[in-house]
CSV table of C-alpha atoms and ligand atoms in Angstrom, one decimal:
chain,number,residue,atom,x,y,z
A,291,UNK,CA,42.6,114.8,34.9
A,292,UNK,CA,42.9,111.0,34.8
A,293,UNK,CA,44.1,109.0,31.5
A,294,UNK,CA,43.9,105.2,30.7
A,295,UNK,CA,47.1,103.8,30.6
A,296,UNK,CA,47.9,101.0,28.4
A,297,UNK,CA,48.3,98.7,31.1
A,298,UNK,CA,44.3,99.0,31.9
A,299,UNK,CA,45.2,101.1,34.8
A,300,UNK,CA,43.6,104.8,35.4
A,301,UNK,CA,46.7,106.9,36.9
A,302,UNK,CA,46.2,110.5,37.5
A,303,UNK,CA,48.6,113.0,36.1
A,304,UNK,CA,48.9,115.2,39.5
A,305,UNK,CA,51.7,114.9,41.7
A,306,UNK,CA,50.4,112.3,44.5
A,307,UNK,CA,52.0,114.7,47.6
A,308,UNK,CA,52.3,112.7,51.2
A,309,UNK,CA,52.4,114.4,54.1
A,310,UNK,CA,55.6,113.8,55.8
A,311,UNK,CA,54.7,114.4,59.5
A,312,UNK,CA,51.1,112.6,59.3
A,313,UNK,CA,51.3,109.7,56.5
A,314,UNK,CA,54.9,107.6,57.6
A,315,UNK,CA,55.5,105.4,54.5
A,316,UNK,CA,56.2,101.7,55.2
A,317,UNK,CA,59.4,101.7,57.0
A,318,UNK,CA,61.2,98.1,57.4
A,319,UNK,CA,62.5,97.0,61.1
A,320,UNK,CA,65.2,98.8,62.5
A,321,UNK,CA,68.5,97.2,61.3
A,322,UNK,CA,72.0,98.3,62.7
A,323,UNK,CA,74.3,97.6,59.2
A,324,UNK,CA,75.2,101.0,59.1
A,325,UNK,CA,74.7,104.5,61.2
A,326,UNK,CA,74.3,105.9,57.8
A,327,UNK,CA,70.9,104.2,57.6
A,328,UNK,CA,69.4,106.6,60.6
A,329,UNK,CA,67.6,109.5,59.8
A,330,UNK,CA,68.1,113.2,60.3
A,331,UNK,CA,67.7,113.6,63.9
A,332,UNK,CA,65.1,116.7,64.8
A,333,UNK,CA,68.0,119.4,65.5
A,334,UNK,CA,69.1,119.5,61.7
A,335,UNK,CA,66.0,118.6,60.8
A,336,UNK,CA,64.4,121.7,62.2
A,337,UNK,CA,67.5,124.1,61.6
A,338,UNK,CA,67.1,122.7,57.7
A,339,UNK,CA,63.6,123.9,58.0
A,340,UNK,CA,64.4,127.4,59.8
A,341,UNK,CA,66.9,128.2,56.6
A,342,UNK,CA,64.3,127.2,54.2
A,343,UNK,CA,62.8,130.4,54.7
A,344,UNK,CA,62.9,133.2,52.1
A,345,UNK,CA,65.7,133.8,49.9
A,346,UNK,CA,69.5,134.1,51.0
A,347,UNK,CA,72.9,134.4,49.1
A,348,UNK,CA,74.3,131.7,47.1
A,349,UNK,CA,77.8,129.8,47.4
A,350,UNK,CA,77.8,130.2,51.1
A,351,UNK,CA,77.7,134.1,51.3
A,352,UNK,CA,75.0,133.3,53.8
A,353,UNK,CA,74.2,133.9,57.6
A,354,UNK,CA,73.8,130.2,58.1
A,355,UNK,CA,77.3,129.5,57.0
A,356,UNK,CA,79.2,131.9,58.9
A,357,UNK,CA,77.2,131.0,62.0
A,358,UNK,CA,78.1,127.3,60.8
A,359,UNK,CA,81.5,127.9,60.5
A,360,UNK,CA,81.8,130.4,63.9
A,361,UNK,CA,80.1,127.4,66.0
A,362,UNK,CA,82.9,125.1,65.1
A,363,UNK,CA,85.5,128.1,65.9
A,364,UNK,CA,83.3,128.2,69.4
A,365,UNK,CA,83.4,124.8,69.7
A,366,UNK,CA,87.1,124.0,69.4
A,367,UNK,CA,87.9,127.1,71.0
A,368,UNK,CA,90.4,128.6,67.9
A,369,UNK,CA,90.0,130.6,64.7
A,370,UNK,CA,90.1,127.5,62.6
A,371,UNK,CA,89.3,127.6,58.8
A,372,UNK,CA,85.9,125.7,57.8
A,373,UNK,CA,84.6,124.1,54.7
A,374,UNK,CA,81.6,121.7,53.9
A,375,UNK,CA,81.8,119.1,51.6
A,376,UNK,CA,78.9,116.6,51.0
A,377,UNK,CA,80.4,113.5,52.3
A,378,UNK,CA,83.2,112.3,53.9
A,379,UNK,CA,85.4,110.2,50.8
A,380,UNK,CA,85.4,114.5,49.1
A,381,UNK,CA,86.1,115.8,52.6
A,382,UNK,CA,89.1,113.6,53.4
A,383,UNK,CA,90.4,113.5,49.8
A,384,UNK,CA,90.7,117.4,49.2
A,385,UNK,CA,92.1,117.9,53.1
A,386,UNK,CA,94.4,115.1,51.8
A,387,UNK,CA,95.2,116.7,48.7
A,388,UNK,CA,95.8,120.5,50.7
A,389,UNK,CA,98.6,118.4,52.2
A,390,UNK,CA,100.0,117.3,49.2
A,391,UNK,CA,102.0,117.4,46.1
A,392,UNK,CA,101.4,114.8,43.6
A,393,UNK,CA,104.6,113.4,44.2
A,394,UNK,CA,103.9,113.1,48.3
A,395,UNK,CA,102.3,110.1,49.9
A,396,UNK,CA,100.2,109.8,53.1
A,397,UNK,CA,100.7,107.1,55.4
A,398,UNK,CA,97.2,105.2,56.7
A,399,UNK,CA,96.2,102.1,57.9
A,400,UNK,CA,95.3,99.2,55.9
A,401,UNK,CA,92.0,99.6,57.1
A,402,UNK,CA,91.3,102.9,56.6
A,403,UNK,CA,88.5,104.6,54.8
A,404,UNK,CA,90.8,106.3,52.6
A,405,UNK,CA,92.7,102.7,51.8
A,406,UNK,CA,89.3,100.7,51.6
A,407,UNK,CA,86.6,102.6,51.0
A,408,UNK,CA,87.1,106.0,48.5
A,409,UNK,CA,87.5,104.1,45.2
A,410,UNK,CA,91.3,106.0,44.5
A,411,UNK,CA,90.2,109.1,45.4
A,412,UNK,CA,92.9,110.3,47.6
A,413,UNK,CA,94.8,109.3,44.9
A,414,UNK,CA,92.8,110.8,42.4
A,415,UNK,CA,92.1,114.3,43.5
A,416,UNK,CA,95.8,114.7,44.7
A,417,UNK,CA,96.7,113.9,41.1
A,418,UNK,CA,98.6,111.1,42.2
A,419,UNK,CA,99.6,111.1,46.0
A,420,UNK,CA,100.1,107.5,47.0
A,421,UNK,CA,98.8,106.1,50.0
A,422,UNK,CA,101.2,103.8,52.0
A,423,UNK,CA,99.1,101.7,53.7
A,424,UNK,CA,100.5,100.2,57.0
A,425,UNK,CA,101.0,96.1,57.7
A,426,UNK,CA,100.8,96.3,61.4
A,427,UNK,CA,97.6,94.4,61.4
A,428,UNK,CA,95.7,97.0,63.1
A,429,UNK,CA,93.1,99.9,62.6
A,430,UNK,CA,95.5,101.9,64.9
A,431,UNK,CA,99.0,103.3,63.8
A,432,UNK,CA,101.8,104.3,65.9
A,433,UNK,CA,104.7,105.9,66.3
A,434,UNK,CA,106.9,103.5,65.3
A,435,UNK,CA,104.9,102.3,62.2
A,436,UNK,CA,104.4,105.5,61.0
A,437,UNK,CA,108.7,105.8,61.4
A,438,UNK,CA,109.1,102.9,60.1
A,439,UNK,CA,107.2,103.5,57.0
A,440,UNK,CA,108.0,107.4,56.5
A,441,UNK,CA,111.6,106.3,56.7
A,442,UNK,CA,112.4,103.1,55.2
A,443,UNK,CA,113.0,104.7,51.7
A,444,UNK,CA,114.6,108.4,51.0
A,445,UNK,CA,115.4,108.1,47.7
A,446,UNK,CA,114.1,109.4,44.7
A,447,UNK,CA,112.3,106.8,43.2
A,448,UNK,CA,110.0,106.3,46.2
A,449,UNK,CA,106.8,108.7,46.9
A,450,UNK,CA,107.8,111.4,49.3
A,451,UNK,CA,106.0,111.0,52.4
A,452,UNK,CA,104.3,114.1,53.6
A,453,UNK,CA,100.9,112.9,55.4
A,454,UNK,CA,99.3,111.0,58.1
A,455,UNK,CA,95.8,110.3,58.5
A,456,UNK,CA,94.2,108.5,61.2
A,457,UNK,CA,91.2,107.6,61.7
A,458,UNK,CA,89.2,108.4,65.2
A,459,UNK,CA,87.6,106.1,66.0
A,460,UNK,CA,88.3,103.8,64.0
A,461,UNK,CA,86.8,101.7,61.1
A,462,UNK,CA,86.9,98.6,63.8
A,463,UNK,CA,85.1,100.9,66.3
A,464,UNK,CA,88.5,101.8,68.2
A,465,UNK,CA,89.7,104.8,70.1
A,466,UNK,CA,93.3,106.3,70.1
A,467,UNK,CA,94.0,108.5,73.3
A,468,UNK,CA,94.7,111.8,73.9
A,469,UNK,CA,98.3,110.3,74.6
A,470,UNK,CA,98.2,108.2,71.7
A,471,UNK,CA,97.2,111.1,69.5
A,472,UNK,CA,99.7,113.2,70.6
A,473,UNK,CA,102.9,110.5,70.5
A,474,UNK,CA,101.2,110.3,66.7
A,475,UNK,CA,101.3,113.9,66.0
A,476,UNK,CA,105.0,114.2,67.5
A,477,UNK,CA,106.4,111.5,65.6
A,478,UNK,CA,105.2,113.7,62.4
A,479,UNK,CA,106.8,116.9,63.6
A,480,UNK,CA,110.2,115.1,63.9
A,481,UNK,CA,109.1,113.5,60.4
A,482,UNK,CA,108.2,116.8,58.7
A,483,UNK,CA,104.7,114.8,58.1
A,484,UNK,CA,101.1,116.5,58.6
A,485,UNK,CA,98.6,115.2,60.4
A,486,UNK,CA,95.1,114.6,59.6
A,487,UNK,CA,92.1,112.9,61.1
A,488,UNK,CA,89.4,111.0,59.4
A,489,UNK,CA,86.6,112.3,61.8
A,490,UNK,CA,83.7,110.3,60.0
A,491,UNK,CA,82.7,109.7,63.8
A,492,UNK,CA,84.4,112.2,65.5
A,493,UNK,CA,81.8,112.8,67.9
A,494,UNK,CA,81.3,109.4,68.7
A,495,UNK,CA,85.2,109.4,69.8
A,496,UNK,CA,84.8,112.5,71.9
A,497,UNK,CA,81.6,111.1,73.8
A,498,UNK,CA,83.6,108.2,73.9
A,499,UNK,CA,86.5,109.6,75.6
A,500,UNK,CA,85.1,112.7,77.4
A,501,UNK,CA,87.7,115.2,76.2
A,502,UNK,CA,87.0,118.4,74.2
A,503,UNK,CA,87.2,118.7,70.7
A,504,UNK,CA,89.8,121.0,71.1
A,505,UNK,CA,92.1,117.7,73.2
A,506,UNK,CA,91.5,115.6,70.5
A,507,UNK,CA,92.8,118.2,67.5
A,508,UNK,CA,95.3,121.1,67.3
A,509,UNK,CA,95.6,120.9,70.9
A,510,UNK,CA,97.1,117.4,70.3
A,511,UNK,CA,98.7,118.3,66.9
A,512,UNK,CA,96.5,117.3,64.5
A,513,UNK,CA,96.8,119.8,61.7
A,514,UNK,CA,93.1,119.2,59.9
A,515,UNK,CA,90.4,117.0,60.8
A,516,UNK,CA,87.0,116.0,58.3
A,517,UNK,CA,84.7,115.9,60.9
A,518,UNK,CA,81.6,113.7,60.4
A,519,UNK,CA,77.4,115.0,60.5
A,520,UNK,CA,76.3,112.4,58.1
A,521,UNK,CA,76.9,109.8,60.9
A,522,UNK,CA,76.4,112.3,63.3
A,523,UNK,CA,72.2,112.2,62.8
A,524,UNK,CA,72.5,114.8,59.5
A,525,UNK,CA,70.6,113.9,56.4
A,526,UNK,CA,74.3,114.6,54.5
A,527,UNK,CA,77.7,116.6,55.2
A,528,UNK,CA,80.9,117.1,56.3
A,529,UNK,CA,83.2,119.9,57.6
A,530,UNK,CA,87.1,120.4,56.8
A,531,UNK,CA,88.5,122.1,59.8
A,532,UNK,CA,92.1,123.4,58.9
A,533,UNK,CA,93.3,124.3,62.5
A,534,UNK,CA,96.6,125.4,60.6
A,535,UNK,CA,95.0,128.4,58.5
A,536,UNK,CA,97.8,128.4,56.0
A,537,UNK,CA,96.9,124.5,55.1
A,538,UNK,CA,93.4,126.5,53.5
A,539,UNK,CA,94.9,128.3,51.4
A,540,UNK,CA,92.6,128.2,48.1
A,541,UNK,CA,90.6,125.0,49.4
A,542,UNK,CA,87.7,127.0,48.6
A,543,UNK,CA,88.9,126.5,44.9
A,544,UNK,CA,90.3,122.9,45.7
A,545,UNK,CA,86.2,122.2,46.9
A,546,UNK,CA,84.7,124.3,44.1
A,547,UNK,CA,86.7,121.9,41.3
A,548,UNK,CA,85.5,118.9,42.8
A,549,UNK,CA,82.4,119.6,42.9
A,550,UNK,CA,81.7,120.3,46.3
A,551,UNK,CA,80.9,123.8,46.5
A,552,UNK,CA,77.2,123.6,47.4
A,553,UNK,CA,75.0,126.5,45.1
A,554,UNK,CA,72.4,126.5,48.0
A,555,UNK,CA,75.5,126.0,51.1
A,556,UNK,CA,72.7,127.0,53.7
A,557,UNK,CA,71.5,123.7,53.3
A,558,UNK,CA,74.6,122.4,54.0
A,559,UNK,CA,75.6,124.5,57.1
A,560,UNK,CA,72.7,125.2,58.6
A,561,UNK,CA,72.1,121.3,59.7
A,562,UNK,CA,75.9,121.8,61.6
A,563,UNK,CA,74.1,125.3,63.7
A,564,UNK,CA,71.1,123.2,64.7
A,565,UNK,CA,73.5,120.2,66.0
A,566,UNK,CA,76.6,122.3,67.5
A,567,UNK,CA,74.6,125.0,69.4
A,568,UNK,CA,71.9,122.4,70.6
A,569,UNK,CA,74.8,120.2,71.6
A,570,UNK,CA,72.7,117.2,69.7
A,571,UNK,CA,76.1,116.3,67.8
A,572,UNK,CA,77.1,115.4,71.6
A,573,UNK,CA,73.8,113.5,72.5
A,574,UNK,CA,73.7,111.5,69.2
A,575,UNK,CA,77.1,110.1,69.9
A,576,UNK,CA,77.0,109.4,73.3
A,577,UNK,CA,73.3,107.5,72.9
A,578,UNK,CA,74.8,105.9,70.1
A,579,UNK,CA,77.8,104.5,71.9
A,580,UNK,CA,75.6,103.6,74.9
A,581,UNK,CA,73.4,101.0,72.1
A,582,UNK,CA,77.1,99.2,71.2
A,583,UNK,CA,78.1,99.1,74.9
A,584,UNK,CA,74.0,97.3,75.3
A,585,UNK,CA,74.8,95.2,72.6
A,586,UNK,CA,78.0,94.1,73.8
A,587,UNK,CA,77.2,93.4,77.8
A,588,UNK,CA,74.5,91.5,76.4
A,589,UNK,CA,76.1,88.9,74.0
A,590,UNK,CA,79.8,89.4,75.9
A,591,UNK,CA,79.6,86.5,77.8
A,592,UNK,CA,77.5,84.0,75.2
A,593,UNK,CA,79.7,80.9,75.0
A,594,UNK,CA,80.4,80.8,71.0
A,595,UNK,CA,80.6,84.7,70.6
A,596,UNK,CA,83.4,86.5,69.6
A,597,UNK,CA,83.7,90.1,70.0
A,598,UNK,CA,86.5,90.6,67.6
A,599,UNK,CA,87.5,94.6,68.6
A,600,UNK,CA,86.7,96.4,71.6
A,601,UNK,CA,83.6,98.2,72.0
A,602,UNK,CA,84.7,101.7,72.6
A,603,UNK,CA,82.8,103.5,70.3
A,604,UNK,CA,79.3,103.2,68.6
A,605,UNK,CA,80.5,99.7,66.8
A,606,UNK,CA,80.2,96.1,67.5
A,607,UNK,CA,81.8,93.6,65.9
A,608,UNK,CA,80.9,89.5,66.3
A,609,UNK,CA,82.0,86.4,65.3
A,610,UNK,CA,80.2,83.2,65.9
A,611,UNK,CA,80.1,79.8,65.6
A,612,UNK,CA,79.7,77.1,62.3
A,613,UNK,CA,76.6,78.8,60.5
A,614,UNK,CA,76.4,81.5,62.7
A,615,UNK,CA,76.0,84.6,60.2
A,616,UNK,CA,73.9,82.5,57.9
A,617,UNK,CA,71.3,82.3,60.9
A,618,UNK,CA,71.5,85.7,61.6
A,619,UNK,CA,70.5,86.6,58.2
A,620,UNK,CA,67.8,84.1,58.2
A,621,UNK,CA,66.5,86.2,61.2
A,622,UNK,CA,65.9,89.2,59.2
A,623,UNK,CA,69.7,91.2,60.1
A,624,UNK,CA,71.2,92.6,57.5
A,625,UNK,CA,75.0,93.8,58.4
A,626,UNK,CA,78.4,93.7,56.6
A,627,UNK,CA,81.4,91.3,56.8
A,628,UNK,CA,84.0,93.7,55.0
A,629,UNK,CA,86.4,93.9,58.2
A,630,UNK,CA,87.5,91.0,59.6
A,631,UNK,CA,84.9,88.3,58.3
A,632,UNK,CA,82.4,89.0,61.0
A,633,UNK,CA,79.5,90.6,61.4
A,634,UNK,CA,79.5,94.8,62.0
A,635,UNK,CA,76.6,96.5,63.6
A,636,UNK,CA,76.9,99.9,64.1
A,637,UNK,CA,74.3,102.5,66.0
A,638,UNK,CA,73.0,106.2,65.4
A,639,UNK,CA,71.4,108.4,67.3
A,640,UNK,CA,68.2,107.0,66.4
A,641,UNK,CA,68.8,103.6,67.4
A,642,UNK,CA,66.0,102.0,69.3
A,643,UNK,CA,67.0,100.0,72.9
A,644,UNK,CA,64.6,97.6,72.2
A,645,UNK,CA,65.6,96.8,68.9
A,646,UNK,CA,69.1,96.6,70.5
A,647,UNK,CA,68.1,94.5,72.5
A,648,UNK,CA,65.8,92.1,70.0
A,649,UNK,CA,69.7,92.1,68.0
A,650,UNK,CA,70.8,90.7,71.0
A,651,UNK,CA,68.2,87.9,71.5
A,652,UNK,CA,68.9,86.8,68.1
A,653,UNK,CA,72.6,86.9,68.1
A,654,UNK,CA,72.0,84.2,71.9
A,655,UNK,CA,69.7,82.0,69.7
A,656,UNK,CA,72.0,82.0,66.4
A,657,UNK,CA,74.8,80.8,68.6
A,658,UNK,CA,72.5,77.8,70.1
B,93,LIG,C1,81.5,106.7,56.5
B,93,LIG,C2,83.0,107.0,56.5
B,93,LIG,C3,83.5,108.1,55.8
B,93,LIG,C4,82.7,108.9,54.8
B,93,LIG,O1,82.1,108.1,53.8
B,93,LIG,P1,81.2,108.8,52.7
B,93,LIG,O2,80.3,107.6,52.3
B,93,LIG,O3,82.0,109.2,51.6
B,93,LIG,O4,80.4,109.9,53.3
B,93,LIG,C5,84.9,108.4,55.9
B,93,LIG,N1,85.6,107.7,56.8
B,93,LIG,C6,85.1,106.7,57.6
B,93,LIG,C7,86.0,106.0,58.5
B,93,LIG,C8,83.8,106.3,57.4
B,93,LIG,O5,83.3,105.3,58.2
């Protein structure tokens, strides 16, 4: 039935239902500020789709989940605990807070997420865990920054160090090495520290790098990693993956409090079964690190440009001459300036070569 509005205008009071497949709404160009702005790629798409059918247990007592959580076990090869939260600021704050007493602190870059990024919520959800953030002018920590800071006060007025989280790659589109990782993660033995890994683009740094999930984690000391799927071509969530079991130890209450214990968990988990046993979680990354590495060979050598990190993951990051962003912008790109000044562009699984390379034309012009 259709009433008169008081604007003039008929509307009808049914539900106006578009197709999804047939009718694509109005989509605008293809922009590269974020890999969050990608899609769900088909794998979790269809997998969503699959566990949409008929009725199944609550609160992760599902057949979806445990496959979910067994496909990360297969995958890095160990019995590892696994949780999913619904995004990566929950996921690293309760793994941070699992590590934690109130009184602890966790040493990170100054560029980390967890610094930048998660509004206090380390802080917050540890009831008070302090973050030391690190002054080595670097998205990267080391040994001796991570010593320096975990030992420069032992007293009691100072937050008891207890944590380290990296991030892999980094928020500047950096890789740490296996050897790297591992010098990290020995320093912290000798330290008494834990190690955990802010894996928003974990796969991106294991396409990246070639290894095995299992290299990159326990096998190189890292205690519990928050591996990304948002980024990762999922329409949301993240997994906690304890790879020392008594680190768990009531998460499943820690998640619950926080609100991150999903009602309908298939929803969650099933996405993770369509990308790990398909191996798309593998694919996304490595196309999406193949788009930076395009973008980079083709504005590399443009007299003016500045590539301000090395490409090494699925992120490029470029600084111009006098006017140079401003002209970009004018051009229709959208991207952020929060690190470093420049301008970020960063690439999903759905990122188009074309477009890549249409970015790249107009980064050549804006320099002219
Ligand atoms: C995107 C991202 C996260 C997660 O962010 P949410 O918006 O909370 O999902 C965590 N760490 C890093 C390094 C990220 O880039």
């Amino acid at each position: 039935m259709a009433q008169t509005g008081n604007n003039g205008f008929r509307h009808s009071t049914s539900l106006v239902v578009l197709d999804p497949i047939v009718r694509k709404p109005a989509t605008m160009t293809q922009q590269f500020a974020s890999d969050n702005y990608a899609g769900t790629c088909p794998e979790a798409w269809a997998a969503m789709q699959q566990a949409n059918a008929g009725s199944v247990a609550a609160y992760g007592e599902d057949e979806w989940t445990t496959r979910a959580a067994n496909a990360f076990r297969t995958l890095f090869g160990t019995d590892c605990e696994v949780f999913f939260a619904f995004n990566g600021t929950a996921a690293n704050s309760l793994a941070l807070a699992a590590l934690c007493q109130s009184y602890n602190s966790v040493i990170c870059s100054s560029c980390a997420h967890v610094e930048t990024d998660e509004c206090g919520a380390p802080e917050f959800f540890s009831n008070g865990s302090k973050l030391l953030a690190a002054r080595n002018n670097s998205a990267k920590l080391t040994p001796d920054v991570i010593h320096a800071l975990a030992t420069c006060r032992g007293d009691i007025h100072y937050p008891k160090p207890r944590a380290v989280t990296i991030t892999q790659p980094t928020e500047t589109g950096e890789l740490y090495t296996l050897a790297e990782i591992q010098a990290i993660s020995t320093t912290c033995r000798s330290l008494g520290l834990r190690l955990h890994m802010d894996g928003a683009r974990f796969a991106n740094a294991c396409a990246a790098l070639g290894c095995s999930p299992a290299d990159m984690t326990w096998k190189a000391g890292v205690d519990v990693l928050c591996f990304g799927g948002t980024k990762n071509g999922m329409a949301v969530g993240e997994a906690i993956v304890f790879f020392d079991k008594t680190l768990a130890e009531g998460f499943d209450y820690r998640c619950k409090q926080a609100g991150q214990l999903a009602s309908k968990m298939r929803f969650l988990s099933a996405p993770w079964v369509g990308m790990l046993e398909s191996g798309a979680w593998l694919k996304n990354a490595a196309h999406a690190n193949g788009c930076a590495r395009q973008l980079e060979r083709a504005i590399a050598q443009v007299p003016g440009i500045t590539l301000m990190f090395p490409v090494q993951a699925n992120a490029v990051f470029v600084q111009g001459p006098e006017g140079f962003l401003d002209r970009l912008r004018a051009k229709g790109w959208r991207f952020y300036t929060f690190i470093g000044g420049g301008a970020r562009f960063m690439f999903a699984w759905d990122a188009q070569p074309e477009q890549v390379d249409a970015l790249a034309a107009d980064i050549r012009a804006a320099c002219a």
